[in-house]
Coordinates of C-alpha atoms in Angstrom, one line a residue:
M26 CA 91.9 159.4 125.5
S27 CA 90.7 156.8 128.1
S28 CA 89.8 157.9 131.6
P29 CA 92.1 157.1 134.5
V30 CA 91.3 153.9 136.4
S31 CA 90.7 154.3 140.1
C32 CA 91.6 151.5 142.5
D33 CA 92.0 150.9 146.2
S34 CA 95.7 149.8 146.0
L35 CA 98.4 149.4 143.4
W36 CA 101.2 146.8 144.0
S37 CA 104.5 146.9 141.9
G38 CA 108.2 146.4 142.1
A39 CA 108.3 142.6 141.7
A40 CA 108.0 139.8 139.2
F41 CA 104.4 138.5 139.3
V42 CA 104.2 134.7 139.0
T43 CA 100.6 134.4 137.8
M44 CA 100.2 130.6 137.7
K45 CA 97.6 131.1 135.0
E46 CA 96.7 127.7 133.6
G47 CA 99.0 126.1 136.1
Q48 CA 102.2 127.6 134.7
Y49 CA 104.5 130.3 136.0
Q50 CA 103.7 132.7 133.2
T51 CA 105.8 135.4 135.0
I52 CA 105.3 139.1 134.4
E53 CA 108.7 140.8 135.0
N54 CA 108.5 144.2 136.6
G55 CA 104.8 143.9 136.9
A56 CA 102.0 145.8 138.6
L57 CA 98.7 144.8 140.0
A58 CA 95.7 146.9 140.8
V59 CA 93.0 146.0 143.4
L60 CA 89.5 147.3 143.7
H61 CA 87.0 146.0 146.3
G62 CA 89.2 143.0 147.0
K63 CA 89.5 141.9 143.4
I64 CA 92.3 142.2 140.8
I65 CA 91.2 144.8 138.2
W66 CA 94.4 145.1 136.3
L67 CA 97.6 143.1 136.0
G68 CA 100.5 143.4 133.6
P69 CA 104.0 144.9 132.9
K70 CA 104.3 148.2 134.7
D71 CA 105.5 150.0 131.5
A72 CA 102.2 148.9 129.8
M73 CA 100.0 150.1 132.7
P74 CA 97.2 152.5 131.9
E75 CA 96.7 155.6 134.0
I76 CA 95.8 154.4 137.4
I77 CA 94.8 156.5 140.5
A78 CA 95.4 154.4 143.6
A79 CA 94.4 155.3 147.1
E80 CA 97.5 153.3 148.3
H81 CA 100.6 152.4 146.4
H82 CA 102.8 149.6 147.6
H83 CA 106.2 149.1 146.0
F84 CA 108.3 146.0 146.6
D85 CA 112.1 146.0 146.2
G86 CA 112.4 143.0 143.9
G87 CA 111.4 139.5 144.7
I88 CA 108.4 137.6 143.4
V89 CA 104.6 137.7 143.9
T90 CA 102.6 134.4 143.7
P91 CA 98.9 133.7 144.2
G92 CA 98.0 133.0 147.9
F93 CA 98.6 129.4 148.8
I94 CA 95.6 127.0 149.0
D95 CA 95.8 124.0 151.4
C96 CA 93.0 121.9 149.9
H97 CA 93.1 118.9 152.3
T98 CA 93.5 119.3 156.1
H99 CA 92.1 117.8 159.3
L100 CA 93.0 120.8 161.5
V101 CA 90.2 120.5 164.0
F102 CA 90.7 117.7 166.5
G103 CA 91.2 117.0 170.2
G104 CA 94.4 115.7 171.8
D105 CA 97.5 114.6 170.0
R106 CA 99.2 111.4 169.0
S107 CA 102.9 112.1 169.6
A108 CA 103.1 109.2 172.1
E109 CA 101.9 106.8 169.4
F110 CA 104.5 108.3 167.0
E111 CA 107.2 107.4 169.5
K112 CA 105.8 103.9 170.0
R113 CA 105.9 103.3 166.2
L114 CA 109.5 104.4 166.1
N115 CA 110.2 101.9 168.9
G116 CA 108.8 99.1 166.8
V117 CA 105.2 98.9 167.9
S118 CA 102.9 98.3 165.0
Y119 CA 100.0 100.5 164.0
A120 CA 97.7 97.5 164.4
Q121 CA 98.9 96.9 167.9
I122 CA 98.5 100.5 168.9
A123 CA 94.9 100.5 167.5
A124 CA 94.2 97.2 169.4
E125 CA 95.3 99.0 172.6
G126 CA 92.8 101.8 172.0
G127 CA 95.0 104.1 170.1
G128 CA 94.9 105.3 166.5
I129 CA 92.1 107.3 165.1
I130 CA 89.7 106.2 167.9
S131 CA 92.0 107.9 170.5
T132 CA 91.5 111.1 168.6
V133 CA 87.8 110.5 168.4
R134 CA 87.6 110.2 172.2
A135 CA 89.6 113.4 172.7
T136 CA 87.5 115.2 170.1
R137 CA 84.2 114.1 171.7
T138 CA 85.4 115.2 175.1
A139 CA 86.6 118.7 174.0
S140 CA 84.2 121.6 173.9
E141 CA 83.7 123.7 170.8
D142 CA 85.8 126.5 172.3
E143 CA 88.6 124.1 173.1
L144 CA 88.6 122.7 169.6
L145 CA 88.5 126.2 168.2
A146 CA 91.5 127.4 170.3
S147 CA 93.7 124.4 169.4
A148 CA 92.8 124.5 165.7
R149 CA 93.5 128.2 165.6
Q150 CA 97.1 127.6 166.8
R151 CA 97.7 125.1 164.1
L152 CA 96.1 127.3 161.5
K153 CA 98.4 130.2 162.3
H154 CA 101.4 128.3 161.2
L155 CA 99.9 127.7 157.7
L156 CA 98.9 131.4 157.5
A157 CA 102.4 132.6 158.3
E158 CA 103.6 130.8 155.1
G159 CA 101.3 132.4 152.7
V160 CA 98.1 130.3 152.9
T161 CA 95.0 132.3 152.2
T162 CA 92.5 129.4 151.6
V163 CA 92.1 126.2 153.6
E164 CA 89.9 123.2 153.5
I165 CA 89.1 121.5 156.8
K166 CA 87.4 118.2 157.3
S167 CA 85.3 116.7 160.1
G168 CA 85.7 113.0 160.8
Y169 CA 86.9 112.7 164.4
G170 CA 83.4 113.0 165.9
L171 CA 81.9 109.9 164.4
D172 CA 78.5 110.5 165.8
I173 CA 75.9 113.1 164.8
D174 CA 76.4 115.6 167.6
N175 CA 80.2 115.6 167.5
E176 CA 80.4 115.7 163.7
I177 CA 78.1 118.7 163.8
K178 CA 80.2 120.2 166.6
M179 CA 83.3 119.9 164.4
L180 CA 81.7 121.5 161.4
R181 CA 80.5 124.4 163.6
V182 CA 84.0 124.9 164.8
I183 CA 85.3 125.0 161.2
R184 CA 82.7 127.6 160.3
R185 CA 83.6 129.7 163.3
L186 CA 87.3 129.6 162.3
G187 CA 86.4 131.0 158.9
E188 CA 84.4 133.8 160.5
Q189 CA 87.1 134.7 163.0
E190 CA 90.4 134.4 161.1
P191 CA 91.7 136.3 158.0
V192 CA 91.5 133.2 155.8
E193 CA 88.9 131.6 153.6
I194 CA 87.9 128.2 154.9
Y195 CA 85.9 125.5 153.2
A196 CA 84.3 122.8 155.4
T197 CA 84.0 119.2 154.3
C198 CA 81.9 116.6 156.1
L199 CA 84.0 113.4 156.5
A200 CA 81.7 111.4 158.7
A201 CA 82.6 108.3 156.7
H202 CA 86.2 108.6 158.0
A203 CA 86.2 105.4 160.1
I204 CA 83.8 103.0 161.7
P205 CA 82.6 104.5 165.0
P206 CA 83.3 102.2 168.0
E207 CA 79.6 102.0 168.7
F208 CA 79.1 100.5 165.2
S209 CA 82.0 98.1 165.3
G210 CA 81.3 95.2 162.9
D211 CA 78.3 97.0 161.3
A212 CA 79.6 99.7 159.0
D213 CA 76.4 99.6 156.9
A214 CA 74.4 100.8 159.9
W215 CA 76.7 103.9 160.3
I216 CA 76.4 104.7 156.6
D217 CA 72.6 104.6 157.0
V218 CA 72.9 107.1 159.9
V219 CA 75.1 109.4 157.9
C220 CA 72.9 109.2 154.8
E221 CA 69.5 109.4 156.5
Q222 CA 70.2 111.7 159.5
L223 CA 73.5 113.5 159.4
L224 CA 74.0 114.7 155.8
P225 CA 70.4 116.1 155.5
R226 CA 71.0 118.1 158.6
V227 CA 74.4 119.3 157.4
A228 CA 72.9 120.4 154.2
Q229 CA 70.0 122.1 155.8
E230 CA 72.2 124.1 158.2
K231 CA 74.8 124.8 155.5
L232 CA 77.6 123.4 157.6
A233 CA 79.6 121.9 154.8
D234 CA 80.8 122.8 151.3
A235 CA 81.5 119.2 150.3
V236 CA 81.3 115.5 151.4
D237 CA 84.2 113.2 151.7
A238 CA 84.7 109.5 152.6
F239 CA 87.6 107.1 153.2
C240 CA 87.3 104.2 150.7
E241 CA 89.8 101.6 151.9
H242 CA 89.7 98.0 153.3
L243 CA 90.1 99.3 156.8
A244 CA 87.3 101.9 156.4
F245 CA 84.4 101.8 153.8
N246 CA 84.0 99.8 150.7
P247 CA 83.1 101.1 147.2
L248 CA 79.4 100.3 147.6
Q249 CA 79.1 102.1 151.0
T250 CA 81.1 105.0 149.5
A251 CA 78.7 105.2 146.5
K252 CA 75.7 105.4 148.9
I253 CA 77.3 108.4 150.6
F254 CA 78.0 110.0 147.3
T255 CA 74.5 109.4 146.0
T256 CA 73.1 111.1 149.1
A257 CA 75.4 114.0 148.8
R258 CA 74.6 114.5 145.2
D259 CA 70.8 114.4 146.0
L260 CA 71.5 117.1 148.6
G261 CA 73.4 119.3 146.1
L262 CA 76.8 118.8 147.8
P263 CA 79.9 118.0 145.7
V264 CA 82.1 115.1 146.7
K265 CA 85.7 114.1 147.1
L266 CA 87.4 110.9 148.3
H267 CA 90.3 109.5 150.3
A268 CA 91.2 106.8 147.8
E269 CA 93.9 104.3 146.9
Q270 CA 96.1 105.2 149.9
L271 CA 96.8 101.6 151.0
S272 CA 95.3 99.4 148.3
A273 CA 93.7 99.5 144.8
L274 CA 89.9 99.5 145.2
A275 CA 89.2 101.7 142.1
G276 CA 87.9 104.4 144.6
S277 CA 89.3 107.1 142.4
S278 CA 87.4 105.8 139.4
L279 CA 84.3 105.7 141.6
A280 CA 84.9 109.3 142.6
A281 CA 85.3 110.3 138.9
S282 CA 82.0 108.6 138.1
F283 CA 80.3 111.1 140.5
N284 CA 82.3 114.0 139.0
A285 CA 84.2 114.4 142.3
L286 CA 86.2 117.5 142.9
S287 CA 89.2 115.4 143.9
A288 CA 90.5 112.0 144.8
D289 CA 93.2 112.2 147.4
H290 CA 96.3 110.2 148.4
L291 CA 96.3 107.8 145.4
E292 CA 99.5 105.8 146.0
Y293 CA 97.8 102.7 144.5
A294 CA 95.8 104.4 141.8
T295 CA 96.0 102.7 138.4
E296 CA 96.2 103.8 134.8
E297 CA 92.5 103.2 134.5
D298 CA 91.9 105.4 137.5
A299 CA 94.0 108.1 135.9
K300 CA 91.9 107.9 132.6
A301 CA 88.6 108.1 134.6
M302 CA 89.8 111.1 136.6
A303 CA 91.0 112.9 133.4
A304 CA 87.6 112.3 131.8
S305 CA 85.8 113.9 134.7
N306 CA 88.4 116.6 135.4
T307 CA 88.8 115.2 139.0
V308 CA 91.9 116.6 140.6
A309 CA 94.5 114.3 142.0
V310 CA 95.5 115.6 145.5
L311 CA 98.9 114.4 146.5
L312 CA 99.7 114.2 150.2
P313 CA 103.5 113.6 150.7
G314 CA 103.4 114.3 154.4
A315 CA 101.4 111.1 155.1
F316 CA 103.6 109.2 152.6
Y317 CA 106.7 110.4 154.5
L318 CA 105.5 109.8 158.0
L319 CA 104.2 106.3 157.3
R320 CA 107.4 105.5 155.3
E321 CA 105.4 104.2 152.4
K322 CA 107.1 102.8 149.3
Q323 CA 104.3 102.9 146.6
R324 CA 104.3 106.3 144.9
P325 CA 101.3 107.9 143.3
P326 CA 101.3 107.3 139.5
V327 CA 102.5 110.8 138.6
E328 CA 103.5 109.9 135.1
A329 CA 100.1 108.5 134.3
F330 CA 98.5 111.7 135.7
R331 CA 100.8 113.7 133.4
Q332 CA 100.1 111.4 130.4
Y333 CA 96.3 111.7 130.7
G334 CA 96.2 115.4 131.8
V335 CA 95.0 114.8 135.4
P336 CA 95.4 118.1 137.4
M337 CA 97.7 117.5 140.4
A338 CA 97.3 119.4 143.7
V339 CA 99.5 119.2 146.8
A340 CA 98.2 119.6 150.3
S341 CA 99.4 119.2 153.9
D342 CA 96.9 116.6 155.1
A343 CA 97.5 118.2 158.5
N344 CA 96.2 115.6 161.0
P345 CA 97.2 114.2 164.4
G346 CA 98.0 110.6 163.2
T347 CA 99.7 110.4 159.9
S348 CA 100.7 113.9 158.8
P349 CA 101.2 116.4 161.7
A350 CA 102.4 118.9 159.1
L351 CA 102.2 122.6 159.7
S352 CA 104.1 123.8 156.7
L353 CA 102.5 123.7 153.2
R354 CA 105.8 125.0 151.8
L355 CA 107.6 121.9 153.1
M356 CA 105.0 119.8 151.3
L357 CA 106.1 121.5 148.0
N358 CA 109.6 120.1 148.5
M359 CA 108.4 116.7 149.5
A360 CA 106.1 116.5 146.5
C361 CA 109.2 117.1 144.3
T362 CA 111.7 114.9 146.2
L363 CA 109.4 112.0 147.0
F364 CA 106.9 112.0 144.1
G365 CA 109.0 113.6 141.3
L366 CA 106.9 116.7 140.6
T367 CA 108.7 119.7 139.1
P368 CA 108.8 122.9 141.1
E369 CA 106.3 124.4 138.6
E370 CA 103.9 121.5 139.1
A371 CA 104.3 121.7 142.9
L372 CA 103.6 125.4 142.9
A373 CA 100.5 124.9 140.7
G374 CA 99.5 122.2 143.2
V375 CA 99.0 124.7 146.0
T376 CA 97.5 127.4 143.7
F377 CA 95.8 126.8 140.4
H378 CA 95.1 123.1 140.8
A379 CA 94.3 123.4 144.5
A380 CA 91.6 125.8 143.6
Q381 CA 90.2 123.3 141.2
A382 CA 90.2 120.7 144.0
L383 CA 87.8 123.0 145.9
G384 CA 85.8 124.0 142.9
I385 CA 86.8 127.7 143.2
Q386 CA 89.0 128.0 140.2
A387 CA 86.9 130.7 138.7
S388 CA 87.8 133.1 141.5
H389 CA 91.0 131.7 143.1
G390 CA 94.3 130.0 142.3
S391 CA 96.0 132.4 139.9
L392 CA 96.7 136.1 139.4
E393 CA 94.2 137.2 136.8
E394 CA 91.9 140.1 136.4
G395 CA 88.5 139.5 138.0
K396 CA 89.9 137.0 140.6
I397 CA 90.1 137.6 144.4
A398 CA 93.2 139.6 145.3
N399 CA 94.9 136.9 147.4
F400 CA 98.7 137.0 146.8
V401 CA 102.0 136.7 148.5
H402 CA 105.3 138.6 148.1
W403 CA 108.4 136.6 148.6
P404 CA 111.9 138.1 148.8
V405 CA 113.4 135.4 146.5
A406 CA 114.8 135.5 143.0
R407 CA 112.8 132.7 141.4
P408 CA 109.7 130.5 142.2
A409 CA 111.8 127.3 142.6
E410 CA 113.3 128.8 145.8
L411 CA 109.9 128.3 147.5
V412 CA 110.3 124.6 146.9
Y413 CA 114.1 124.5 147.5
W414 CA 114.5 125.8 151.1
L415 CA 113.9 123.2 153.8
G416 CA 112.6 124.4 157.2
G417 CA 112.5 127.9 158.6
Q418 CA 110.1 130.5 157.6
L419 CA 110.7 132.6 154.5
P420 CA 109.7 136.2 155.3
C421 CA 106.7 137.1 153.2
T422 CA 104.0 139.7 152.8
V423 CA 100.5 138.2 152.6
V424 CA 97.7 140.2 150.9
Y425 CA 94.3 138.8 151.7
E426 CA 91.3 140.2 149.7
G427 CA 93.4 143.2 148.7
V428 CA 94.6 144.0 152.3
R429 CA 97.9 143.3 153.8
R430 CA 97.5 140.6 156.5
E431 CA 99.6 140.8 159.6
S432 CA 101.3 137.6 160.8
S433 CA 100.0 136.4 164.2
L434 CA 103.1 134.2 164.9

């Protein structure tokens, strides 16, 4: 006779949508045991071994999913761009707004002016909306400082958020986001600063978990991007890339050649890009919020990604200019209605494949024994309801590292 299993908490009374291997793989009338913040047993309740739990939590139906992972955000920034949004709706072009000092440079000015504490306070308010909808892991990028001191400032704020809030936060250095105004007309000089001064400091101070760049005709070309990636690789930092949002530059293939964690946006990605990404297991991160707000027409090549087995993640891209999105669950619906994902693919996009996009799939993204006990109970009948409902907040119980997390909204 086997000995009883002791645990900190036992959770039962719901269907557990495990998302193992990116599929629902639902356990009806399941139970889940947690010890020291990790899942130590998961299965049908009627097959459960003898378990002695310090706490027993019983749900009255509903479903349990892995905690949501938002794998692409820009939550830390100063100011806002709502006035520009209004101007665009009144017929003013983005190019004209930028020529008048707006666009990303206006956010750069506001971010440079703001103190660390001010950036922390504003980012925390935005983050709370994501947490209230079941997000337990978030990636946040720099990229609005565009000089050494302010990029470092942003990354410090991101680290502080992770220390102070009940959420796991991954920091990405996106210094190659746009050409700083001080380097107008000389993008190569800024790339030299990033490679020779900023990234070594970021690596030494352990301020980032990855390095990103914006490979596009209005930002940085493939050669400049490759220089950033080579430096990151030499420093032991994984890479990811904003690629093929506005044009086809084979940026996603370049990212794949560096074994990038992900290539993101991808509206203009080609079949060759999909093949390259599949070969390197680079995740395609789809960002329907920006597609929607910019009223784009070119959709990411979802069928090619399916054909070649490219993992697809979905993220909010929360940022002040092109995706002021504070609901990852809304992005699930947009990924289905705008890009043609199935509800199962969309849910995998914010769990299993989102974990892959951050390189944490061994410990996050699905409900499996040995993984971190981040999960969410939803009072709905089936997983598709998470994708189906538009607006509002579905009431949910969020468990973070095995402990129920109180909503701060």
